[in-house]
Tab-separated table of C-alpha atoms in Angstrom:
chain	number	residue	atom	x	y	z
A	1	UNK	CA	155.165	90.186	59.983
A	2	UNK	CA	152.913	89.463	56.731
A	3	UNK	CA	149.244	89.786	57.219
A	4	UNK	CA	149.363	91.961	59.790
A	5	UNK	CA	147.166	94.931	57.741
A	6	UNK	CA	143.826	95.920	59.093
A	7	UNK	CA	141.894	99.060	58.380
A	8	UNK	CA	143.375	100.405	61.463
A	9	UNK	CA	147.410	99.859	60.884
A	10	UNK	CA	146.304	100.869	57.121
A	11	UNK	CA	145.002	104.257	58.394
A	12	UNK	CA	148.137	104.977	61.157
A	13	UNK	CA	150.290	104.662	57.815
A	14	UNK	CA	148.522	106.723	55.825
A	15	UNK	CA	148.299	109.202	57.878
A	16	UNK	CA	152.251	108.340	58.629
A	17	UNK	CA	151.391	108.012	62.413
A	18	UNK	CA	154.163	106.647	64.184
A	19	UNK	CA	153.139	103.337	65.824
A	20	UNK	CA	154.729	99.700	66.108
A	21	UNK	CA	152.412	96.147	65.972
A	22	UNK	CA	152.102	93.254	68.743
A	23	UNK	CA	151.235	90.547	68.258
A	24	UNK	CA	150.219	88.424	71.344
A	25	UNK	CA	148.633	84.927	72.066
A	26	UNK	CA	145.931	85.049	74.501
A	27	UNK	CA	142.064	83.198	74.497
A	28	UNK	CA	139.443	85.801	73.822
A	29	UNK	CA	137.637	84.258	76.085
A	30	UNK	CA	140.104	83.792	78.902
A	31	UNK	CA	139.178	85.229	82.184
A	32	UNK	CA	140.742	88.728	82.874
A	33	UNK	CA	142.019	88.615	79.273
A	34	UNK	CA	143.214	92.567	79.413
A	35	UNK	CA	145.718	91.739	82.160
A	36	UNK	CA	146.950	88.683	80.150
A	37	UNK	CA	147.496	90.627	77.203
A	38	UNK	CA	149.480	93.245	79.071
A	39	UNK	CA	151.641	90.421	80.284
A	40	UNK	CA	151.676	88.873	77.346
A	41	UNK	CA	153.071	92.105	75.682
A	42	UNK	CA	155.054	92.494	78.654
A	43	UNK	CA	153.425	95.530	79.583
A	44	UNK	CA	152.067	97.462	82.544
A	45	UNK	CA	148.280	97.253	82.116
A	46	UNK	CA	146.994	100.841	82.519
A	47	UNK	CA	148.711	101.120	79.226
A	48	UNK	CA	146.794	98.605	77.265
A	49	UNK	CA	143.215	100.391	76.622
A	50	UNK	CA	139.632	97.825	75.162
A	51	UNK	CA	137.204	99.184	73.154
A	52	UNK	CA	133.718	98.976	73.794
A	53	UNK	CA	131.088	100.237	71.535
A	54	UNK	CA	128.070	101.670	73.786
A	55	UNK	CA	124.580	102.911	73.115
A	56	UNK	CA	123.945	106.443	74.132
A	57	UNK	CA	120.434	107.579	73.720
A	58	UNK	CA	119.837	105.194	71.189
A	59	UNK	CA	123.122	106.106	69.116
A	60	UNK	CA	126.491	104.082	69.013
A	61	UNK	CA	129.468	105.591	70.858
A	62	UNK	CA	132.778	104.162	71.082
A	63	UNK	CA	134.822	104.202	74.423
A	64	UNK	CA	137.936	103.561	75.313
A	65	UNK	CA	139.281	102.839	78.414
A	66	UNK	CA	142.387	100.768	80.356
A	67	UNK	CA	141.872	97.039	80.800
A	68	UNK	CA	142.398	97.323	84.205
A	69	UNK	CA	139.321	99.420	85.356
A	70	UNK	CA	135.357	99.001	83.818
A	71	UNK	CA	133.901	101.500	81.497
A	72	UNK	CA	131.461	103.991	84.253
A	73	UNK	CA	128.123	103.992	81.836
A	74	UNK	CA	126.982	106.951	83.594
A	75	UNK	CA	130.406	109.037	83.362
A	76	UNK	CA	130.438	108.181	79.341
A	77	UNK	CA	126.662	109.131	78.758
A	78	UNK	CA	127.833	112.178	80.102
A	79	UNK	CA	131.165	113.054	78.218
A	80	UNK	CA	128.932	112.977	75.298
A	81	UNK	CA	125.822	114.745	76.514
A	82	UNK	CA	123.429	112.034	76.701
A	83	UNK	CA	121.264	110.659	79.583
A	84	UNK	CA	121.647	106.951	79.603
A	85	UNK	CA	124.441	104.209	78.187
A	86	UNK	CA	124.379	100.484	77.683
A	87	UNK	CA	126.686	98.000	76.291
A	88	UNK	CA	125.862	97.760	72.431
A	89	UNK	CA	124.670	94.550	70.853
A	90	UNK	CA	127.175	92.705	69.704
A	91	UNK	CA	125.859	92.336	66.014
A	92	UNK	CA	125.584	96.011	66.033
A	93	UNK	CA	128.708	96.884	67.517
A	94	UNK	CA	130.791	94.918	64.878
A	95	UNK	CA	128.270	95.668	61.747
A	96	UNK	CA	129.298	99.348	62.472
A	97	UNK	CA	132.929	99.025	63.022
A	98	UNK	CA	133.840	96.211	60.955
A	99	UNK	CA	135.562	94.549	63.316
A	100	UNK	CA	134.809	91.137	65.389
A	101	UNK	CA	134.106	91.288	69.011
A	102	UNK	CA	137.403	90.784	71.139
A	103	UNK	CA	139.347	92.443	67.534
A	104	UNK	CA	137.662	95.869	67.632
A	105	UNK	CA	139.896	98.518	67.182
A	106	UNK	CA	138.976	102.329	67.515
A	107	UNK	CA	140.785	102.961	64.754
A	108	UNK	CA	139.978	102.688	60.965
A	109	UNK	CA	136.255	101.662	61.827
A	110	UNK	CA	134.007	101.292	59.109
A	111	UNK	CA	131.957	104.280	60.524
A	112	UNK	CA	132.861	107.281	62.303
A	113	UNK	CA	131.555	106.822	66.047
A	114	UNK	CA	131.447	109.629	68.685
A	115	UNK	CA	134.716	108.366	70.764
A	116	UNK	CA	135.695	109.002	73.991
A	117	UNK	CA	138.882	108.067	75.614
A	118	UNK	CA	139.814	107.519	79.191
A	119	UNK	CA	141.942	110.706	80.330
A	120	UNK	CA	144.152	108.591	82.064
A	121	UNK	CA	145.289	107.743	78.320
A	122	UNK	CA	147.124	111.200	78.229
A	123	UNK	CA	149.295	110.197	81.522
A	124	UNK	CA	151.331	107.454	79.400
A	125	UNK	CA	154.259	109.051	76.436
A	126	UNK	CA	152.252	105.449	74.828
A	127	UNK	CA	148.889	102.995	74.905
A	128	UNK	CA	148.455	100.095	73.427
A	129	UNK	CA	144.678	99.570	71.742
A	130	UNK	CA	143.366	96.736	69.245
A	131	UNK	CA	145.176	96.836	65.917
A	132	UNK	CA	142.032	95.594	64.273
A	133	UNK	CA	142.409	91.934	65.164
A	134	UNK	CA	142.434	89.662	67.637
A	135	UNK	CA	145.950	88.704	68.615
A	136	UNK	CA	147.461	91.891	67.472
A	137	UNK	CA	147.603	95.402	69.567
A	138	UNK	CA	149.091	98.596	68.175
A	139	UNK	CA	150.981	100.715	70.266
A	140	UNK	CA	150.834	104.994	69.666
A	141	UNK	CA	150.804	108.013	71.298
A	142	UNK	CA	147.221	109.079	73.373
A	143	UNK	CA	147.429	112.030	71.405
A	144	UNK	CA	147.395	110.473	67.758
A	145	UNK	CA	144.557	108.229	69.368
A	146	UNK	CA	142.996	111.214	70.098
A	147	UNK	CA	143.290	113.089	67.182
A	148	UNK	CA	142.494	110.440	64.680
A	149	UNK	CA	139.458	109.075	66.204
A	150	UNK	CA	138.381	112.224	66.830
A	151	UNK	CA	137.622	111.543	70.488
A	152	UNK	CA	136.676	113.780	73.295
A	153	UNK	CA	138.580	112.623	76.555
A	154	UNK	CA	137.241	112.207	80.313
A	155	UNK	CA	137.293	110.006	83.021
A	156	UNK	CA	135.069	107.510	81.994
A	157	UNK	CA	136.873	104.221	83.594
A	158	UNK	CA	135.595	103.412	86.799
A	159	UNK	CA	137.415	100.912	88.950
């Protein structure tokens, strides 16, 4: 499909990372809008993973974790050493990333964040995370997730 580049899909074919687009149609601001994009991309959803950019002792950390749980603040602060975690402000979040709010991919961000992924990524042969849009998911192995973004993994999602 045309139009379909972001910084992240740019990056998995640099790097020739082997990874498919899809696209979906789903309100950002629908309620429980991971498991409608899971069925939406006929998925199950502990595949499809959101990204939330955090604040960890006053630094931004990305995390990544399945749609179908919440992000434990106090598990992340600790995958990454720190003390205390909070949701990032939004502005902040998407000034550092480049990416709009409901669109941000962990991929291809327009700085490198500390990252951690949910283990439960490495259970799945695939995930599905933003492509760097809204209305568009790429779909790649937890281990090229891991490896690009440089992440650290650990149970973070709590239920």
């Amino acid at each position: 499909m045309a139009g379909q580049g972001t910084p992240a899909t740019a990056l998995l074919t640099k790097r020739k990372i082997v990874h498919s687009t899809h696209p979906y149609d789903v309100s950002p601001d629908a309620p429980n809008y991971g498991a409608l994009v899971a069925a939406a991309l006929g998925v199950p959803p502990e595949r499809v993973f959101k990204t939330l950019v955090t604040d960890v002792d006053g630094g931004l950390t990305v995390a990544v974790v399945p749609v179908t749980g919440e992000l434990d603040l106090k598990a992340l602060a600790a995958a990454v050493g720190g003390k205390r975690a909070t949701l990032a402000d939004r502005i902040a979040a998407e000034r550092a990333t480049g990416y709009v709010r409901g669109g941000i991919s962990p991929l291809g961000q327009r700085r490198a964040l500390p990252t951690v992924v949910d283990a439960s990524a490495l259970a799945h042969p695939t995930v599905y995370v933003s492509a760097g849009r809204r209305g568009l998911q790429v779909q790649l192995a937890p281990a090229d997730l891991v490896a690009l973004t440089g992440a650290v993994t650990a149970p973070v999602a709590g239920r």
